[in-house]
mmCIF file with all atom_site columns, C-alpha atoms and ligand atoms in Angstrom:
data_model
loop_
_atom_site.group_PDB
_atom_site.id
_atom_site.type_symbol
_atom_site.label_atom_id
_atom_site.label_alt_id
_atom_site.label_comp_id
_atom_site.label_asym_id
_atom_site.label_entity_id
_atom_site.label_seq_id
_atom_site.pdbx_PDB_ins_code
_atom_site.Cartn_x
_atom_site.Cartn_y
_atom_site.Cartn_z
_atom_site.occupancy
_atom_site.B_iso_or_equiv
_atom_site.pdbx_formal_charge
_atom_site.auth_seq_id
_atom_site.auth_comp_id
_atom_site.auth_asym_id
_atom_site.auth_atom_id
_atom_site.pdbx_PDB_model_num
ATOM   1   C  CA  . MET T 1 1   ? -0.160 -4.910  8.796  1.00 84.00 ? 393  MET T CA  1
ATOM   2   C  CA  . MET T 1 2   ? -2.595 -5.567  6.279  1.00 87.00 ? 394  MET T CA  1
ATOM   3   C  CA  . ASN T 1 3   ? -0.935 -7.586  3.213  1.00 95.00 ? 395  ASN T CA  1
ATOM   4   C  CA  . CYS T 1 4   ? 2.057  -7.932  4.719  1.00 98.00 ? 396  CYS T CA  1
ATOM   5   C  CA  . ILE T 1 5   ? 3.004  -11.966 4.141  1.00 98.00 ? 397  ILE T CA  1
ATOM   6   C  CA  . PHE T 1 6   ? 5.035  -12.411 7.473  1.00 98.00 ? 398  PHE T CA  1
ATOM   7   C  CA  . CYS T 1 7   ? 2.208  -10.796 9.495  1.00 98.00 ? 399  CYS T CA  1
ATOM   8   C  CA  . LYS T 1 8   ? 0.095  -13.332 7.939  1.00 98.00 ? 400  LYS T CA  1
ATOM   9   C  CA  . ILE T 1 9   ? 2.498  -16.218 9.346  1.00 98.00 ? 401  ILE T CA  1
ATOM   10  C  CA  . VAL T 1 10  ? 2.628  -14.931 12.611 1.00 98.00 ? 402  VAL T CA  1
ATOM   11  C  CA  . GLU T 1 11  ? -1.687 -14.675 12.679 1.00 97.00 ? 403  GLU T CA  1
ATOM   12  C  CA  . GLY T 1 12  ? -1.637 -18.209 11.007 1.00 96.00 ? 404  GLY T CA  1
ATOM   13  C  CA  . THR T 1 13  ? -3.822 -17.220 8.267  1.00 96.00 ? 405  THR T CA  1
ATOM   14  C  CA  . ILE T 1 14  ? -0.759 -18.694 5.815  1.00 97.00 ? 406  ILE T CA  1
ATOM   15  C  CA  . PRO T 1 15  ? 0.760  -21.451 6.531  1.00 98.00 ? 407  PRO T CA  1
ATOM   16  C  CA  . SER T 1 16  ? 4.847  -21.848 7.508  1.00 98.00 ? 408  SER T CA  1
ATOM   17  C  CA  . GLN T 1 17  ? 6.842  -24.379 9.543  1.00 98.00 ? 409  GLN T CA  1
ATOM   18  C  CA  . LYS T 1 18  ? 7.880  -22.946 12.428 1.00 98.00 ? 410  LYS T CA  1
ATOM   19  C  CA  . VAL T 1 19  ? 10.894 -24.193 14.703 1.00 98.00 ? 411  VAL T CA  1
ATOM   20  C  CA  . TYR T 1 20  ? 10.269 -21.143 17.578 1.00 98.00 ? 412  TYR T CA  1
ATOM   21  C  CA  . GLU T 1 21  ? 7.736  -19.030 18.792 1.00 98.00 ? 413  GLU T CA  1
ATOM   22  C  CA  . ASP T 1 22  ? 7.276  -17.030 22.157 1.00 98.00 ? 414  ASP T CA  1
ATOM   23  C  CA  . GLU T 1 23  ? 5.526  -13.816 23.180 1.00 98.00 ? 415  GLU T CA  1
ATOM   24  C  CA  . LYS T 1 24  ? 7.614  -11.527 20.556 1.00 98.00 ? 416  LYS T CA  1
ATOM   25  C  CA  . VAL T 1 25  ? 8.915  -13.977 17.819 1.00 98.00 ? 417  VAL T CA  1
ATOM   26  C  CA  . VAL T 1 26  ? 8.419  -16.573 15.387 1.00 98.00 ? 418  VAL T CA  1
ATOM   27  C  CA  . GLY T 1 27  ? 11.035 -18.755 13.695 1.00 98.00 ? 419  GLY T CA  1
ATOM   28  C  CA  . PHE T 1 28  ? 9.986  -20.795 10.718 1.00 98.00 ? 420  PHE T CA  1
ATOM   29  C  CA  . LYS T 1 29  ? 11.366 -22.528 8.040  1.00 98.00 ? 421  LYS T CA  1
ATOM   30  C  CA  . ASP T 1 30  ? 12.417 -20.655 4.413  1.00 99.00 ? 422  ASP T CA  1
ATOM   31  C  CA  . ILE T 1 31  ? 9.921  -21.411 1.784  1.00 98.00 ? 423  ILE T CA  1
ATOM   32  C  CA  . SER T 1 32  ? 12.895 -21.405 -1.105 1.00 98.00 ? 424  SER T CA  1
ATOM   33  C  CA  . PRO T 1 33  ? 16.294 -22.426 1.255  1.00 98.00 ? 425  PRO T CA  1
ATOM   34  C  CA  . VAL T 1 34  ? 19.332 -21.575 0.252  1.00 98.00 ? 426  VAL T CA  1
ATOM   35  C  CA  . ALA T 1 35  ? 21.524 -24.104 3.030  1.00 98.00 ? 427  ALA T CA  1
ATOM   36  C  CA  . PRO T 1 36  ? 20.431 -27.082 4.624  1.00 98.00 ? 428  PRO T CA  1
ATOM   37  C  CA  . VAL T 1 37  ? 19.315 -24.806 7.361  1.00 98.00 ? 429  VAL T CA  1
ATOM   38  C  CA  . HIS T 1 38  ? 17.630 -22.183 6.810  1.00 99.00 ? 430  HIS T CA  1
ATOM   39  C  CA  . ILE T 1 39  ? 15.353 -20.512 9.488  1.00 99.00 ? 431  ILE T CA  1
ATOM   40  C  CA  . ILE T 1 40  ? 13.450 -16.965 9.327  1.00 99.00 ? 432  ILE T CA  1
ATOM   41  C  CA  . ILE T 1 41  ? 13.410 -15.433 12.762 1.00 99.00 ? 433  ILE T CA  1
ATOM   42  C  CA  . ILE T 1 42  ? 10.709 -12.830 12.755 1.00 99.00 ? 434  ILE T CA  1
ATOM   43  C  CA  . PRO T 1 43  ? 9.253  -9.954  15.545 1.00 98.00 ? 435  PRO T CA  1
ATOM   44  C  CA  . LYS T 1 44  ? 5.876  -10.579 15.765 1.00 98.00 ? 436  LYS T CA  1
ATOM   45  C  CA  . HIS T 1 45  ? 5.232  -7.097  15.902 1.00 98.00 ? 437  HIS T CA  1
ATOM   46  C  CA  . HIS T 1 46  ? 5.397  -5.446  12.140 1.00 98.00 ? 438  HIS T CA  1
ATOM   47  C  CA  . ILE T 1 47  ? 8.688  -3.342  11.593 1.00 98.00 ? 439  ILE T CA  1
ATOM   48  C  CA  . GLU T 1 48  ? 9.571  -3.025  7.932  1.00 98.00 ? 440  GLU T CA  1
ATOM   49  C  CA  . SER T 1 49  ? 13.428 -2.797  8.407  1.00 98.00 ? 441  SER T CA  1
ATOM   50  C  CA  . VAL T 1 50  ? 16.334 -2.222  10.124 1.00 98.00 ? 442  VAL T CA  1
ATOM   51  C  CA  . MET T 1 51  ? 15.911 1.565   9.170  1.00 98.00 ? 443  MET T CA  1
ATOM   52  C  CA  . GLU T 1 52  ? 12.770 1.306   11.573 1.00 98.00 ? 444  GLU T CA  1
ATOM   53  C  CA  . VAL T 1 53  ? 14.683 0.115   14.405 1.00 98.00 ? 445  VAL T CA  1
ATOM   54  C  CA  . ASP T 1 54  ? 15.605 2.569   17.436 1.00 98.00 ? 446  ASP T CA  1
ATOM   55  C  CA  . GLU T 1 55  ? 16.094 3.084   20.830 1.00 98.00 ? 447  GLU T CA  1
ATOM   56  C  CA  . ASN T 1 56  ? 12.025 2.245   21.305 1.00 97.00 ? 448  ASN T CA  1
ATOM   57  C  CA  . ASN T 1 57  ? 12.297 -1.324  19.441 1.00 98.00 ? 449  ASN T CA  1
ATOM   58  C  CA  . ALA T 1 58  ? 15.672 -2.326  19.426 1.00 98.00 ? 450  ALA T CA  1
ATOM   59  C  CA  . ASP T 1 59  ? 15.169 -4.631  22.244 1.00 98.00 ? 451  ASP T CA  1
ATOM   60  C  CA  . ILE T 1 60  ? 13.921 -6.806  19.862 1.00 98.00 ? 452  ILE T CA  1
ATOM   61  C  CA  . VAL T 1 61  ? 17.328 -7.368  17.662 1.00 98.00 ? 453  VAL T CA  1
ATOM   62  C  CA  . SER T 1 62  ? 19.287 -8.583  20.812 1.00 98.00 ? 454  SER T CA  1
ATOM   63  C  CA  . HIS T 1 63  ? 16.627 -10.957 21.607 1.00 98.00 ? 455  HIS T CA  1
ATOM   64  C  CA  . ILE T 1 64  ? 16.460 -12.274 17.830 1.00 98.00 ? 456  ILE T CA  1
ATOM   65  C  CA  . ILE T 1 65  ? 19.583 -12.828 18.321 1.00 98.00 ? 457  ILE T CA  1
ATOM   66  C  CA  . LEU T 1 66  ? 19.612 -15.210 21.486 1.00 98.00 ? 458  LEU T CA  1
ATOM   67  C  CA  . VAL T 1 67  ? 16.858 -16.890 19.918 1.00 98.00 ? 459  VAL T CA  1
ATOM   68  C  CA  . ALA T 1 68  ? 18.939 -17.611 16.412 1.00 98.00 ? 460  ALA T CA  1
ATOM   69  C  CA  . LYS T 1 69  ? 21.511 -18.903 19.214 1.00 98.00 ? 461  LYS T CA  1
ATOM   70  C  CA  . LYS T 1 70  ? 19.259 -21.414 20.679 1.00 98.00 ? 462  LYS T CA  1
ATOM   71  C  CA  . ILE T 1 71  ? 17.907 -22.520 17.384 1.00 98.00 ? 463  ILE T CA  1
ATOM   72  C  CA  . ALA T 1 72  ? 21.277 -23.104 16.178 1.00 98.00 ? 464  ALA T CA  1
ATOM   73  C  CA  . LYS T 1 73  ? 22.395 -25.215 18.482 1.00 98.00 ? 465  LYS T CA  1
ATOM   74  C  CA  . GLU T 1 74  ? 18.239 -27.281 18.573 1.00 98.00 ? 466  GLU T CA  1
ATOM   75  C  CA  . LEU T 1 75  ? 19.377 -27.533 15.065 1.00 98.00 ? 467  LEU T CA  1
ATOM   76  C  CA  . GLY T 1 76  ? 23.001 -28.895 15.280 1.00 98.00 ? 468  GLY T CA  1
ATOM   77  C  CA  . ILE T 1 77  ? 24.876 -26.008 13.476 1.00 98.00 ? 469  ILE T CA  1
ATOM   78  C  CA  . SER T 1 78  ? 26.177 -24.107 16.440 1.00 98.00 ? 470  SER T CA  1
ATOM   79  C  CA  . GLU T 1 79  ? 29.334 -26.200 16.847 1.00 98.00 ? 471  GLU T CA  1
ATOM   80  C  CA  . LYS T 1 80  ? 30.429 -26.108 12.867 1.00 98.00 ? 472  LYS T CA  1
ATOM   81  C  CA  . GLY T 1 81  ? 29.303 -22.399 12.604 1.00 98.00 ? 473  GLY T CA  1
ATOM   82  C  CA  . PHE T 1 82  ? 26.014 -20.211 11.174 1.00 98.00 ? 474  PHE T CA  1
ATOM   83  C  CA  . ARG T 1 83  ? 25.283 -17.109 9.488  1.00 98.00 ? 475  ARG T CA  1
ATOM   84  C  CA  . ILE T 1 84  ? 22.897 -14.991 10.718 1.00 98.00 ? 476  ILE T CA  1
ATOM   85  C  CA  . VAL T 1 85  ? 22.058 -12.563 8.073  1.00 98.00 ? 477  VAL T CA  1
ATOM   86  C  CA  . ASN T 1 86  ? 20.255 -9.307  7.363  1.00 98.00 ? 478  ASN T CA  1
ATOM   87  C  CA  . ASN T 1 87  ? 18.888 -7.679  3.724  1.00 98.00 ? 479  ASN T CA  1
ATOM   88  C  CA  . CYS T 1 88  ? 17.952 -3.865  4.400  1.00 98.00 ? 480  CYS T CA  1
ATOM   89  C  CA  . GLY T 1 89  ? 16.062 -2.372  1.315  1.00 98.00 ? 481  GLY T CA  1
ATOM   90  C  CA  . LYS T 1 90  ? 16.743 -2.486  -2.463 1.00 98.00 ? 482  LYS T CA  1
ATOM   91  C  CA  . GLU T 1 91  ? 20.301 -3.054  -3.188 1.00 98.00 ? 483  GLU T CA  1
ATOM   92  C  CA  . GLY T 1 92  ? 20.206 -4.864  0.654  1.00 98.00 ? 484  GLY T CA  1
ATOM   93  C  CA  . GLY T 1 93  ? 18.460 -7.884  -1.373 1.00 98.00 ? 485  GLY T CA  1
ATOM   94  C  CA  . GLN T 1 94  ? 15.112 -7.188  1.229  1.00 98.00 ? 486  GLN T CA  1
ATOM   95  C  CA  . THR T 1 95  ? 12.307 -8.543  -0.588 1.00 98.00 ? 487  THR T CA  1
ATOM   96  C  CA  . VAL T 1 96  ? 9.971  -8.789  2.415  1.00 98.00 ? 488  VAL T CA  1
ATOM   97  C  CA  . PRO T 1 97  ? 9.417  -5.460  3.764  1.00 98.00 ? 489  PRO T CA  1
ATOM   98  C  CA  . HIS T 1 98  ? 8.966  -7.085  7.715  1.00 98.00 ? 490  HIS T CA  1
ATOM   99  C  CA  . LEU T 1 99  ? 11.995 -7.165  9.611  1.00 98.00 ? 491  LEU T CA  1
ATOM   100 C  CA  . HIS T 1 100 ? 13.795 -10.810 9.530  1.00 99.00 ? 492  HIS T CA  1
ATOM   101 C  CA  . PHE T 1 101 ? 17.652 -12.410 9.775  1.00 99.00 ? 493  PHE T CA  1
ATOM   102 C  CA  . HIS T 1 102 ? 18.035 -15.642 8.158  1.00 98.00 ? 494  HIS T CA  1
ATOM   103 C  CA  . LEU T 1 103 ? 19.754 -18.284 10.037 1.00 99.00 ? 495  LEU T CA  1
ATOM   104 C  CA  . LEU T 1 104 ? 21.418 -20.013 7.348  1.00 98.00 ? 496  LEU T CA  1
ATOM   105 C  CA  . GLY T 1 105 ? 24.180 -23.624 8.048  1.00 98.00 ? 497  GLY T CA  1
ATOM   106 C  CA  . GLY T 1 106 ? 25.268 -27.053 7.238  1.00 98.00 ? 498  GLY T CA  1
ATOM   107 C  CA  . ARG T 1 107 ? 27.407 -25.552 4.578  1.00 98.00 ? 499  ARG T CA  1
ATOM   108 C  CA  . ASP T 1 108 ? 30.651 -23.731 4.267  1.00 98.00 ? 500  ASP T CA  1
ATOM   109 C  CA  . MET T 1 109 ? 29.850 -20.370 3.765  1.00 97.00 ? 501  MET T CA  1
ATOM   110 C  CA  . GLN T 1 110 ? 31.313 -18.370 1.424  1.00 96.00 ? 502  GLN T CA  1
ATOM   111 C  CA  . TRP T 1 111 ? 32.545 -14.527 1.721  1.00 97.00 ? 503  TRP T CA  1
ATOM   112 C  CA  . PRO T 1 112 ? 31.938 -12.105 -0.125 1.00 96.00 ? 504  PRO T CA  1
ATOM   113 C  CA  . PRO T 1 113 ? 28.303 -12.759 -0.426 1.00 93.00 ? 505  PRO T CA  1
ATOM   114 C  CA  . GLY T 1 114 ? 26.652 -12.326 -3.741 1.00 87.00 ? 506  GLY T CA  1
HETATM 115 P  P1  . AMP S 2 .   ? 15.196 -11.016 2.009  1.00 81.61 ? 1871 AMP S P1  1
HETATM 116 O  O1  . AMP S 2 .   ? 15.487 -11.616 0.671  1.00 81.61 ? 1871 AMP S O1  1
HETATM 117 O  O2  . AMP S 2 .   ? 15.549 -10.988 2.975  1.00 81.61 ? 1871 AMP S O2  1
HETATM 118 O  O3  . AMP S 2 .   ? 13.919 -10.362 1.977  1.00 81.61 ? 1871 AMP S O3  1
HETATM 119 O  O4  . AMP S 2 .   ? 14.392 -12.866 2.429  1.00 81.61 ? 1871 AMP S O4  1
HETATM 120 C  C1  . AMP S 2 .   ? 13.049 -12.884 2.884  1.00 81.61 ? 1871 AMP S C1  1
HETATM 121 C  C2  . AMP S 2 .   ? 12.619 -14.544 3.022  1.00 81.61 ? 1871 AMP S C2  1
HETATM 122 O  O5  . AMP S 2 .   ? 11.261 -14.941 2.968  1.00 81.61 ? 1871 AMP S O5  1
HETATM 123 C  C3  . AMP S 2 .   ? 13.658 -15.234 1.424  1.00 81.61 ? 1871 AMP S C3  1
HETATM 124 O  O6  . AMP S 2 .   ? 14.282 -15.864 1.580  1.00 81.61 ? 1871 AMP S O6  1
HETATM 125 C  C4  . AMP S 2 .   ? 12.450 -16.004 1.140  1.00 81.61 ? 1871 AMP S C4  1
HETATM 126 O  O7  . AMP S 2 .   ? 12.589 -17.574 0.395  1.00 81.61 ? 1871 AMP S O7  1
HETATM 127 C  C5  . AMP S 2 .   ? 11.264 -15.613 1.951  1.00 81.61 ? 1871 AMP S C5  1
HETATM 128 N  N1  . AMP S 2 .   ? 9.826  -16.766 2.063  1.00 81.61 ? 1871 AMP S N1  1
HETATM 129 C  C6  . AMP S 2 .   ? 9.251  -15.956 1.170  1.00 81.61 ? 1871 AMP S C6  1
HETATM 130 N  N2  . AMP S 2 .   ? 7.630  -16.080 1.396  1.00 81.61 ? 1871 AMP S N2  1
HETATM 131 C  C7  . AMP S 2 .   ? 8.008  -17.367 2.258  1.00 81.61 ? 1871 AMP S C7  1
HETATM 132 C  C8  . AMP S 2 .   ? 6.865  -18.190 3.341  1.00 81.61 ? 1871 AMP S C8  1
HETATM 133 N  N3  . AMP S 2 .   ? 5.636  -17.823 2.758  1.00 81.61 ? 1871 AMP S N3  1
HETATM 134 N  N4  . AMP S 2 .   ? 7.726  -18.783 4.054  1.00 81.61 ? 1871 AMP S N4  1
HETATM 135 C  C9  . AMP S 2 .   ? 8.549  -18.794 4.296  1.00 81.61 ? 1871 AMP S C9  1
HETATM 136 N  N5  . AMP S 2 .   ? 9.351  -18.427 3.965  1.00 81.61 ? 1871 AMP S N5  1
HETATM 137 C  C10 . AMP S 2 .   ? 9.257  -17.526 2.876  1.00 81.61 ? 1871 AMP S C10 1
HETATM 138 ZN ZN1 . ZN  S 3 .   ? 4.382  -7.577  8.864  1.00 81.61 ? 1872 ZN  S ZN1 1
#
């Protein structure tokens, strides 16, 4: 999608610190981390949000969970634990309209979220 910041990260037209890439997804460091480990995992194909996930494209979500698990292991947060977050829509706190999951770790997480 033109003008989508995460599509531009996929294309490489804006820089990112990638920690994972395969044919379907990319994982990169969040530009403004809120935890010692803060990785954003996105499908390469533009999907706006969870509201645009359906039976035709839902496979990407399980793939992203498997990738999150792999990255968590590689970055050394799998034993202590971590959090996977998706923000959907305005009240959900979504600021970038390209489906993404946050992988957060390296500190104790609070509940409930803000
Ligand atoms: P959300 O608020 O759930 O939509 O999350 C968007 C996330 O993308 C935020 O945590 C931002 O810090 C992060 N972000 C925005 N632009 C970039 C970028 N160019 N590179 C890496 N992370 C970014
Ligand atoms: Zn996009």
